[in-house]
Coordinates of C-alpha atoms and ligand atoms in Angstrom, one line a residue:
X210 CA 101.1 108.2 122.2
X211 CA 98.6 111.2 122.5
X212 CA 95.3 110.6 121.0
X213 CA 95.1 114.6 119.8
X214 CA 98.5 114.3 117.7
X215 CA 98.2 115.5 114.5
X216 CA 99.0 114.2 111.5
X217 CA 100.6 116.0 108.7
X218 CA 100.7 114.4 105.0
X219 CA 103.1 116.1 102.4
X220 CA 102.6 115.3 98.8
X221 CA 105.3 115.5 96.8
X222 CA 108.8 114.3 97.2
X223 CA 111.0 117.7 95.2
X224 CA 112.2 120.9 97.2
X225 CA 109.3 121.9 98.4
X226 CA 108.0 118.6 100.1
X227 CA 111.3 117.3 101.1
X228 CA 112.4 120.4 102.6
X229 CA 109.0 121.3 104.8
X230 CA 109.5 117.1 105.9
X231 CA 113.2 118.2 106.9
X232 CA 112.1 121.5 108.6
X233 CA 109.2 119.7 110.4
X234 CA 111.4 117.1 111.6
X235 CA 113.3 119.6 113.1
X236 CA 110.9 121.4 115.0
X237 CA 109.3 117.9 115.9
X238 CA 111.8 117.4 119.4
X239 CA 110.7 114.9 121.6
X240 CA 107.5 116.5 121.9
X241 CA 105.7 114.2 119.5
X242 CA 102.3 116.5 119.3
X243 CA 102.0 115.6 115.9
X244 CA 103.9 113.2 113.1
X245 CA 104.7 113.5 109.6
X246 CA 104.1 111.4 106.7
X247 CA 105.2 111.9 103.0
X248 CA 104.0 110.5 99.7
X249 CA 106.2 110.7 96.7
X250 CA 106.2 108.8 93.0
X251 CA 109.6 108.2 93.6
X252 CA 111.9 107.0 96.4
X253 CA 114.4 109.4 96.4
X254 CA 114.4 113.3 95.9
X255 CA 115.9 115.0 92.5
X256 CA 118.3 117.6 93.0
X257 CA 117.6 119.1 89.0
X258 CA 119.4 122.0 88.7
X259 CA 122.1 119.1 88.4
X260 CA 120.3 117.2 86.2
X261 CA 121.0 118.3 82.8
X262 CA 125.0 117.2 83.2
X263 CA 124.0 113.2 83.7
X264 CA 123.4 113.4 80.2
X265 CA 126.9 114.1 79.6
X266 CA 127.8 111.5 82.4
X267 CA 129.8 114.2 83.7
X268 CA 128.6 113.1 86.9
X269 CA 127.4 109.7 87.7
X270 CA 124.1 108.8 87.0
X271 CA 122.4 108.7 90.2
X272 CA 124.8 111.3 91.5
X273 CA 122.0 114.0 91.3
X274 CA 119.2 112.0 93.7
X275 CA 119.2 111.3 97.0
X276 CA 116.8 108.3 99.5
X277 CA 114.4 109.5 100.8
X278 CA 114.8 107.9 104.1
X279 CA 117.8 109.0 104.1
X280 CA 116.7 112.2 104.3
X281 CA 113.8 112.2 106.4
X282 CA 114.4 109.2 108.8
X283 CA 111.7 110.9 111.1
X284 CA 109.0 110.9 108.2
X285 CA 106.3 108.1 107.5
X286 CA 107.4 107.7 103.7
X287 CA 105.0 106.0 101.1
X288 CA 106.5 105.9 98.0
X289 CA 103.1 105.9 95.6
X290 CA 101.4 107.4 93.2
X291 CA 98.6 109.9 94.6
X292 CA 95.7 109.5 93.1
X293 CA 92.9 111.1 94.5
X294 CA 92.4 113.9 97.7
X295 CA 89.2 113.8 99.4
X296 CA 89.0 117.4 101.1
X297 CA 86.0 116.9 103.0
X298 CA 87.3 112.9 104.4
X299 CA 90.7 114.7 105.4
X300 CA 92.2 111.7 103.1
X301 CA 94.7 111.2 100.2
X302 CA 93.9 107.7 98.2
X303 CA 97.3 106.1 96.5
X304 CA 97.7 104.0 93.8
X305 CA 97.6 100.3 93.7
X306 CA 101.0 99.2 94.7
X307 CA 102.2 95.4 94.7
X308 CA 98.8 94.4 95.5
X309 CA 96.2 96.3 94.1
X310 CA 94.6 97.4 98.1
X311 CA 93.4 100.7 98.3
X312 CA 95.6 102.8 100.4
X313 CA 93.8 105.5 102.2
X314 CA 96.2 108.4 104.6
X315 CA 94.4 110.5 106.7
X316 CA 96.0 114.0 107.7
X317 CA 95.0 116.8 109.9
X318 CA 97.0 119.1 107.7
X319 CA 97.8 118.8 104.2
X320 CA 100.9 119.9 102.5
X321 CA 100.6 120.1 98.5
X322 CA 103.6 120.4 97.2
X323 CA 103.1 118.1 93.3
X324 CA 105.2 120.7 91.3
X325 CA 104.1 120.9 88.0
X326 CA 103.9 118.6 84.8
X327 CA 105.3 118.6 81.5
X328 CA 102.2 118.4 78.8
X329 CA 102.7 118.4 75.5
X330 CA 99.0 118.5 74.6
X331 CA 97.9 120.6 71.8
X332 CA 100.7 120.4 69.8
X333 CA 100.4 117.7 67.2
X334 CA 102.8 114.4 67.1
X335 CA 104.5 116.1 70.7
X336 CA 103.5 114.3 73.2
X337 CA 104.5 110.7 70.9
X338 CA 107.9 112.2 70.1
X339 CA 109.2 114.6 72.1
X340 CA 111.0 113.8 75.4
X341 CA 110.5 115.8 78.0
X342 CA 113.5 116.7 80.5
X343 CA 112.3 117.0 84.5
X344 CA 113.3 113.9 86.7
X345 CA 116.0 111.9 86.4
X346 CA 114.1 108.6 84.5
X347 CA 114.3 112.0 81.9
X348 CA 118.0 112.2 81.9
X349 CA 118.3 108.5 81.5
X350 CA 116.1 108.0 78.5
X351 CA 117.3 111.3 76.8
X352 CA 121.1 110.1 77.2
X353 CA 120.4 106.6 76.0
X354 CA 118.8 107.9 72.7
X355 CA 121.2 110.2 71.9
X356 CA 124.1 107.3 72.6
X357 CA 121.9 105.2 70.4
X358 CA 121.7 108.0 67.7
X359 CA 125.1 108.0 67.3
X360 CA 125.5 104.4 67.0
X361 CA 123.3 103.9 64.2
X362 CA 124.2 107.2 62.1
X363 CA 128.1 105.5 62.9
X364 CA 126.8 102.6 60.4
X365 CA 124.2 104.2 58.5
X366 CA 125.9 104.3 55.3
X367 CA 122.7 103.8 52.8
X368 CA 120.3 106.2 53.5
X369 CA 121.2 110.3 53.5
X370 CA 118.4 111.3 55.1
X371 CA 118.5 108.9 57.9
X372 CA 121.8 109.8 58.9
X373 CA 120.9 113.7 58.8
X374 CA 117.7 112.7 61.4
X375 CA 120.2 110.6 63.7
X376 CA 123.0 113.4 63.7
X377 CA 120.1 116.4 64.5
X378 CA 119.1 117.0 68.4
X379 CA 116.5 119.3 68.3
X380 CA 116.1 121.4 71.9
X381 CA 113.1 123.2 72.4
X382 CA 112.6 126.1 75.2
X383 CA 115.4 128.3 75.5
X384 CA 115.0 128.7 79.4
X385 CA 117.4 128.2 81.8
X386 CA 116.9 124.3 81.5
X387 CA 116.7 124.0 77.8
X388 CA 119.7 126.1 77.6
X389 CA 121.0 123.8 80.3
X390 CA 120.3 120.8 78.1
X391 CA 121.3 122.1 74.6
X392 CA 124.9 123.0 76.1
X393 CA 125.2 119.8 77.7
X394 CA 124.8 117.9 75.1
X395 CA 126.3 119.8 72.1
X396 CA 129.2 119.2 74.7
X397 CA 129.5 116.1 75.1
X398 CA 128.0 114.7 70.8
X399 CA 131.3 116.8 70.1
X400 CA 133.3 115.2 72.6
X401 CA 132.5 111.6 72.0
X402 CA 132.2 111.8 68.1
X403 CA 136.0 111.3 67.6
X404 CA 135.2 107.2 68.8
X405 CA 132.9 106.6 65.9
X406 CA 134.8 106.4 63.0
X407 CA 132.3 106.6 60.4
X408 CA 130.8 109.8 61.8
X409 CA 132.3 113.7 61.0
X410 CA 131.9 115.9 63.4
X411 CA 131.0 118.7 60.7
X412 CA 127.4 116.4 60.5
X413 CA 125.9 117.1 63.7
X414 CA 123.8 119.6 64.3
X415 CA 122.4 120.8 67.7
X416 CA 119.5 123.6 67.0
X417 CA 118.1 125.5 70.3
X418 CA 114.3 126.1 69.4
X419 CA 113.2 129.5 71.6
X420 CA 109.9 131.1 70.8
X421 CA 111.5 134.9 72.0
X422 CA 114.0 136.9 70.6
X423 CA 116.4 136.0 72.8
X424 CA 116.9 133.0 75.0
X425 CA 117.0 132.9 79.0
X426 CA 114.5 135.6 79.4
X427 CA 115.1 135.0 83.3
X428 CA 118.3 137.3 83.0
X429 CA 119.4 140.2 81.9
X430 CA 119.9 141.3 77.6
X431 CA 123.5 141.6 78.4
X432 CA 123.9 138.1 79.4
X433 CA 121.8 136.5 77.5
X434 CA 123.5 137.7 74.7
X435 CA 126.6 136.3 76.0
X436 CA 125.4 133.3 76.0
X437 CA 124.2 132.9 72.9
X438 CA 127.4 134.1 71.5
X439 CA 129.1 131.1 73.7
X440 CA 126.8 128.2 72.6
X441 CA 126.6 129.9 68.4
X442 CA 130.7 129.2 69.0
X443 CA 130.5 125.8 70.1
X444 CA 128.3 124.9 67.2
X445 CA 124.4 125.4 68.7
X446 CA 122.3 126.6 66.1
X447 CA 119.4 128.8 67.9
X448 CA 116.4 129.5 66.5
X449 CA 115.0 132.5 68.0
X450 CA 111.3 133.7 67.3
X451 CA 110.4 130.0 66.4
X452 CA 107.7 128.0 68.2
X453 CA 107.7 124.5 68.4
X454 CA 104.0 123.1 66.5
X455 CA 104.5 119.7 65.7
X456 CA 106.9 116.7 65.4
X457 CA 106.7 112.9 63.6
X458 CA 109.4 110.4 64.5
X459 CA 111.3 111.8 61.5
X460 CA 111.2 115.7 62.3
X461 CA 110.3 118.3 64.0
X462 CA 107.7 121.5 62.7
X463 CA 107.7 124.9 63.7
X464 CA 105.5 127.4 63.1
X465 CA 106.0 129.0 59.8
X466 CA 106.7 126.0 58.4
X467 CA 110.3 125.4 58.8
X468 CA 111.1 121.3 58.7
X469 CA 114.4 119.5 61.3
X470 CA 114.6 116.4 60.4
X471 CA 115.5 114.6 63.6
X472 CA 115.5 111.7 66.0
X473 CA 115.8 113.4 69.1
X474 CA 113.3 116.0 70.2
X475 CA 113.6 117.4 73.4
X476 CA 111.2 120.1 75.4
X477 CA 111.3 121.5 78.0
X478 CA 108.3 123.6 77.7
X479 CA 105.3 124.0 78.7
X480 CA 104.7 123.1 81.9
X481 CA 101.6 122.2 83.4
X482 CA 99.3 122.6 86.4
X483 CA 99.2 118.9 88.5
X484 CA 96.2 117.2 86.8
X485 CA 95.7 116.8 91.1
X486 CA 95.5 120.2 91.5
X487 CA 93.3 121.0 88.8
X488 CA 90.9 118.6 90.0
X489 CA 90.4 120.0 93.4
X490 CA 88.0 122.4 94.5
X491 CA 90.4 124.7 95.8
X492 CA 90.7 128.6 94.7
X493 CA 93.4 128.6 91.8
X494 CA 94.8 131.1 89.0
X495 CA 93.9 130.8 85.4
X496 CA 97.4 128.8 84.6
X497 CA 96.0 126.7 87.6
X498 CA 98.3 127.2 90.3
X499 CA 96.8 127.1 93.9
X500 CA 95.9 130.5 95.7
X501 CA 97.5 130.4 99.3
X502 CA 98.1 133.8 101.1
X503 CA 101.0 134.6 102.8
X504 CA 101.4 132.3 105.3
X505 CA 101.2 129.8 102.7
X506 CA 97.9 128.6 103.8
X507 CA 95.2 127.6 100.6
X508 CA 92.8 130.3 100.3
X509 CA 89.5 129.1 102.8
X510 CA 91.6 126.7 104.1
X511 CA 93.2 126.6 107.8
X512 CA 94.4 123.1 107.4
X513 CA 95.7 122.8 103.8
X514 CA 99.0 124.4 102.6
X515 CA 100.3 124.8 99.1
X516 CA 104.2 125.5 97.6
X517 CA 106.5 125.2 95.7
X518 CA 105.5 125.2 91.6
X519 CA 102.2 124.2 92.1
X520 CA 101.6 127.2 93.6
X521 CA 101.3 130.8 93.1
X522 CA 103.0 132.8 96.6
X523 CA 102.8 136.4 97.0
X524 CA 105.3 138.0 97.7
X525 CA 105.2 141.4 100.3
X526 CA 106.4 143.5 96.9
X527 CA 103.1 142.9 95.4
X528 CA 105.0 139.7 93.1
X529 CA 104.7 136.4 93.3
X530 CA 107.7 134.1 94.3
X531 CA 108.8 132.5 90.8
X532 CA 109.2 128.4 90.7
X533 CA 112.6 127.8 91.5
X534 CA 114.7 125.6 93.5
X535 CA 115.7 128.4 95.9
X536 CA 112.1 129.2 96.6
X537 CA 110.8 126.6 96.9
X538 CA 113.3 125.9 100.1
X539 CA 112.4 128.9 101.7
X540 CA 108.7 128.5 101.3
X541 CA 109.2 125.0 103.3
X542 CA 111.0 126.7 106.2
X543 CA 107.7 129.0 106.1
X544 CA 105.5 126.5 106.0
X545 CA 107.3 123.6 108.3
X546 CA 107.4 127.3 111.0
X547 CA 103.5 128.0 110.6
X548 CA 102.0 124.3 110.9
X549 CA 103.5 123.8 114.3
X550 CA 102.5 127.5 115.1
X551 CA 98.7 126.1 114.4
X552 CA 99.2 122.6 116.1
X553 CA 101.1 124.2 119.4
X554 CA 99.6 127.7 119.2
X555 CA 101.9 130.7 117.8
X556 CA 102.2 133.3 115.6
X557 CA 102.2 132.7 112.2
X558 CA 105.2 133.7 109.6
X559 CA 104.6 135.8 106.6
X560 CA 106.9 134.5 103.2
X561 CA 109.2 136.9 102.3
X562 CA 111.9 135.9 100.1
X563 CA 113.5 137.7 97.2
X564 CA 115.6 135.2 95.6
X565 CA 119.7 135.3 95.5
X566 CA 120.6 135.4 92.1
X567 CA 119.9 133.4 89.4
X568 CA 123.0 131.1 87.5
X569 CA 123.0 128.9 84.6
X570 CA 125.6 126.7 83.1
X571 CA 126.4 126.9 79.5
X572 CA 128.7 123.9 79.8
X573 CA 132.4 123.3 79.1
X574 CA 133.7 125.8 81.8
X575 CA 131.0 128.3 81.3
X576 CA 128.2 129.8 82.6
X577 CA 125.9 132.9 83.5
X578 CA 125.2 134.4 87.1
X579 CA 123.5 137.6 88.4
X580 CA 124.1 137.7 91.8
X581 CA 123.2 140.1 94.6
X582 CA 122.2 142.8 91.2
X583 CA 125.8 141.4 89.6
X584 CA 126.3 140.1 85.9
X585 CA 128.9 137.5 85.5
X586 CA 129.7 135.5 83.1
X587 CA 132.5 133.2 81.7
X588 CA 134.7 131.0 83.7
X589 CA 134.2 132.9 87.4
X590 CA 130.2 132.4 87.2
X591 CA 131.2 129.1 85.9
X592 CA 133.2 128.0 89.0
X593 CA 131.0 130.1 91.1
X594 CA 127.8 127.9 89.9
X595 CA 129.8 124.7 90.4
X596 CA 130.5 125.7 94.4
X597 CA 127.3 126.8 95.2
X598 CA 125.1 124.1 93.9
X599 CA 127.6 121.6 95.1
X600 CA 127.4 123.1 98.7
X601 CA 123.4 122.5 97.9
X602 CA 123.3 119.5 97.2
X603 CA 121.9 116.9 100.4
X604 CA 124.7 115.4 102.3
X605 CA 128.3 115.1 102.6
X606 CA 128.8 112.0 100.7
X607 CA 126.6 113.2 97.7
X608 CA 128.9 116.4 97.5
X609 CA 132.1 114.7 97.6
X610 CA 130.8 112.4 94.8
X611 CA 130.1 115.0 92.3
X612 CA 133.7 117.0 93.4
X613 CA 135.1 112.9 92.4
X614 CA 133.0 113.1 89.2
X615 CA 133.8 116.9 88.3
X616 CA 137.7 116.0 89.0
X617 CA 137.6 112.6 86.8
X618 CA 135.6 114.6 84.1
X619 CA 138.6 117.2 83.4
X620 CA 140.9 114.1 83.2
X621 CA 139.1 111.1 81.1
X622 CA 136.6 111.0 78.1
X623 CA 133.4 110.6 78.5
X624 CA 131.6 107.2 79.2
X625 CA 129.7 105.9 76.5
X626 CA 127.8 103.0 77.7
X627 CA 124.1 102.9 76.2
X628 CA 121.5 101.6 79.0
X629 CA 118.7 99.5 77.4
X630 CA 116.1 100.9 79.8
X631 CA 113.4 98.4 79.7
X632 CA 111.4 96.6 82.3
X633 CA 108.5 97.8 83.6
X634 CA 106.5 98.0 79.9
X635 CA 102.9 98.4 80.7
X636 CA 101.9 95.5 78.3
X637 CA 103.5 92.4 80.1
X638 CA 102.2 88.7 80.1
X639 CA 101.8 86.9 83.7
X640 CA 101.4 83.8 84.5
X641 CA 99.5 82.6 87.6
X642 CA 99.3 79.2 89.7
X643 CA 96.4 76.8 90.5
X644 CA 94.7 78.8 94.0
X645 CA 96.8 81.9 92.9
X646 CA 94.4 84.8 93.3
X647 CA 94.9 87.2 90.3
X648 CA 92.6 90.3 92.4
X649 CA 90.8 90.4 95.0
X650 CA 87.3 91.5 95.8
X651 CA 87.2 95.6 96.6
X652 CA 91.2 96.0 95.5
X653 CA 91.4 99.2 92.9
X654 CA 91.5 98.3 89.0
X655 CA 94.5 98.7 88.1
X656 CA 95.4 96.0 84.7
X657 CA 92.6 94.0 82.5
X658 CA 93.4 90.4 81.8
X659 CA 92.9 88.4 78.3
X660 CA 94.0 84.7 78.6
X661 CA 96.0 83.0 76.5
X662 CA 96.0 79.6 78.3
X663 CA 94.6 77.8 81.5
X664 CA 91.8 79.2 83.8
X665 CA 90.2 80.9 86.8
X666 CA 87.6 81.2 88.3
X667 CA 84.8 84.4 89.2
X668 CA 83.9 84.6 92.9
X669 CA 81.8 86.6 95.0
X670 CA 81.2 87.1 98.7
X671 CA 78.4 88.7 99.9
X672 CA 77.0 88.9 103.7
X673 CA 80.4 86.5 104.5
X674 CA 79.1 83.6 101.7
X675 CA 81.3 82.9 98.9
X676 CA 79.3 82.3 95.2
X677 CA 80.8 81.4 92.2
X678 CA 79.6 83.4 89.5
X679 CA 81.6 82.2 86.3
X680 CA 84.3 79.9 84.7
X681 CA 86.9 81.6 82.7
X682 CA 89.0 79.7 79.9
X683 CA 91.5 81.3 76.8
X684 CA 90.2 84.1 74.5
X685 CA 88.0 85.5 77.4
X686 CA 89.7 88.5 79.2
X687 CA 88.5 90.4 82.6
X688 CA 89.3 92.8 85.2
X689 CA 87.2 95.0 82.7
X690 CA 84.7 96.6 85.1
X691 CA 86.3 98.2 87.4
X692 CA 88.5 100.1 84.6
X693 CA 85.7 100.9 82.7
X694 CA 83.2 101.9 85.7
X695 CA 86.3 103.7 87.8
X696 CA 85.1 101.1 91.2
X697 CA 86.7 98.6 93.0
X698 CA 86.9 95.0 91.9
X699 CA 83.5 93.5 92.1
X700 CA 84.7 90.2 92.6
X701 CA 87.7 88.1 93.3
X702 CA 89.4 86.1 90.1
X703 CA 91.5 82.9 91.3
X704 CA 93.6 80.6 88.5
X705 CA 91.7 77.1 88.8
X706 CA 94.3 75.9 85.8
X707 CA 97.9 77.3 85.2
X708 CA 97.2 80.2 83.5
X709 CA 98.9 82.4 81.1
X710 CA 97.7 85.8 80.8
X711 CA 98.2 88.9 78.3
X712 CA 97.7 91.9 81.2
X713 CA 96.8 96.0 80.1
X714 CA 97.5 98.9 82.7
X715 CA 94.7 101.0 83.2
X716 CA 95.9 103.5 81.0
X717 CA 96.7 101.5 77.5
X718 CA 93.5 99.8 78.2
X719 CA 91.5 103.3 78.4
X720 CA 93.2 104.6 75.1
X721 CA 92.4 101.2 73.2
X722 CA 88.5 101.2 75.1
X723 CA 88.4 104.9 74.0
X724 CA 89.1 104.6 70.3
X725 CA 88.2 101.3 68.6
X726 CA 84.6 101.3 68.6
X727 CA 83.9 97.5 68.1
X728 CA 85.9 96.9 71.0
X729 CA 84.0 99.4 73.3
X730 CA 81.3 97.6 71.7
X731 CA 81.4 94.5 72.4
X732 CA 82.7 95.3 75.7
X733 CA 80.0 96.9 76.9
X734 CA 78.1 94.1 75.3
X735 CA 80.6 91.4 78.0
X736 CA 79.4 94.3 80.9
X737 CA 75.8 93.6 80.6
X738 CA 76.0 90.5 80.2
X739 CA 78.1 89.9 83.6
X740 CA 75.8 92.4 85.4
X741 CA 72.7 90.4 84.4
X742 CA 73.9 87.5 84.9
X743 CA 75.4 88.6 88.5
X744 CA 71.6 90.0 89.2
X745 CA 70.4 86.8 88.5
X746 CA 72.8 84.8 90.5
X747 CA 72.1 87.3 93.4
X748 CA 68.3 85.9 92.7
X749 CA 68.1 82.8 92.8
X750 CA 70.6 82.6 95.9
X751 CA 68.5 84.8 98.2
X752 CA 65.4 82.3 97.1
X753 CA 67.7 79.5 98.3
X754 CA 67.4 80.7 101.4
Ligands
FAD143 C1 116.3 120.4 84.4 C2 115.8 121.8 85.7 C3 116.8 122.3 86.3 C4 116.7 123.7 86.8 N1 117.5 124.4 87.2 C5 116.9 125.2 88.5 C6 117.9 126.3 88.9 O1 119.1 126.1 88.2 N2 117.8 126.7 90.3 C7 116.7 126.6 90.4 O2 116.6 127.5 91.6 N3 115.2 126.4 90.0 C8 115.8 125.1 88.8 N4 114.7 124.5 88.4 C9 113.3 123.9 89.0 C10 113.4 123.6 90.3 O3 114.1 122.2 90.4 C11 111.8 124.2 90.5 O4 110.9 124.7 90.9 C12 111.9 122.7 91.9 O5 112.1 121.4 91.9 C13 110.1 123.0 92.1 O6 110.1 121.8 93.8 P1 108.3 121.5 93.8 O7 108.9 120.5 95.0 O8 107.8 122.7 93.8 O9 108.5 120.8 92.6 P2 109.1 119.1 91.8 O10 110.6 119.3 92.8 O11 109.0 119.3 90.7 O12 108.7 118.1 92.6 C14 107.2 117.4 93.0 C15 107.1 115.8 93.2 O13 106.1 115.9 93.5 C16 105.7 114.1 93.1 N5 104.5 113.9 92.8 C17 104.2 114.8 91.4 N6 102.7 113.7 91.2 C18 102.7 113.0 92.2 C19 101.8 111.7 92.2 N7 100.9 111.7 91.5 N8 101.7 111.2 93.3 C20 103.1 111.2 94.1 N9 103.9 112.0 94.2 C21 103.9 113.1 93.1 C22 107.2 114.2 92.2 O14 107.9 112.5 92.3 C23 108.1 115.2 92.8 O15 108.8 114.4 94.0 C24 115.3 123.3 87.4 C25 114.3 122.3 87.1 C26 114.5 121.8 86.1 C27 113.3 120.4 85.4

């Protein structure tokens, strides 16, 4: 292996990240003068344009995703959360996995393709009660919530208000994704209602809330009005010039005071800059997107590239590239070319892509499309939508699966299975056996523990010598210091008697510590006491040398 082999590290496994890695793999050839690593939270790539179809089960639950390892056979894949980026040291830090070891990935070239995040902050009750719609988990959760609401409504005979809440589905955001979610959800609940003897389809309401005078601001007025007519005809209520202001578990509150009773609120707005990108000391626009030049290089750096939804990319006509998948794919090609040109020496390309058109599905064999300047709507647009997106899906296997699901959907009723999605719940009870290490000195702090039964010892290693700092037992807690002080673990905790403990993840623990003053006070006292005891122990150890 050549010692000056360059390492390209891509952050994000969405359209921008995955296509950049694919183009880089193609250019890699046999030369081996660079290697590619990609870090992503999930081990799969999500084809977001088809995600709304997961709600209705028109396509299989996992048909919209492809495993990264199959798409990128020559790329080193890290399925981890990126926690921080150190531009000085040229390293990316990822979150702990099964064992809480810190993990640093060094780079020569960094590609930031982290997309954006759904952020409901500032809207009262919306973070707690609205469902986002961005990835596969969101689609599965929404589908399960809708089926649960129907199941409950079918047997709720005593409380008419609760029935109204259960049978009303509200979607906030009338852009492409909001409209597609509303259309799919509406088709689904109305099709399956006949399976519920206790539900009269007339009771079902699907409400789409949009802040402007017409939905689909991305397309011409004519097409948007066509889409509005179709949706209304199918029973979707439109609340135009209306804004979601707040939410509770029982209603959506619009600015102006209208309250819509609902137990299912989906919000596809607003998207916010990625918090990691926000933290970086790199030039950004007012709305938090990284500013890049026409070569997709972040201003002021020749080793950092950014593309996709997290970047503001200039186009030759003086505008900026919109945040869409079709643009992200073309940006990836330009970025990959330019990274290779920088490594091997060659001329850089400028990003030039005006977009091929826009398409949105309205469900039930109807869609709107603006392609090469032509407006198309209805069945023809729907057929084009399906054909084009089918061909864009990565891999023939997946295309075959989706085509089969679509065909079966024409013949069979929709699937009604409710998946109870639990599992990786934050707060967990854990059991440890004697001798087992709960965490190791130097590990990243990811959880704190409350001992329910059994015990453990706290050990500290200094200059190769191990010191026993304390023995802890039922009712005591540990692991809080690294979380509160944002440091690595200062000691090792090893189980001495078979131990059951309740463990809290960092985030939940942070919320408790921030909002329960008594808890915070007692935590501070414990930290103070432990720090003093550590210092005293160290003095004794030093004096006995
Ligand atoms: C429901 C929906 C429908 C859409 N329909 C269309 C359409 O029909 N046509 C179209 O052109 N566009 C469509 N879009 C927009 C399009 O999907 C986006 O523009 C595109 O996905 C942007 O790609 P990206 O790679 O920049 O971001 P993303 O695809 O969002 O990818 C970001 C990646 O970064 C990863 N990530 C984020 N934070 C971390 C972290 N801390 N650690 C590790 N990994 C992290 C994520 O897991 C993800 O893999 C749609 C979007 C949605 C949500």
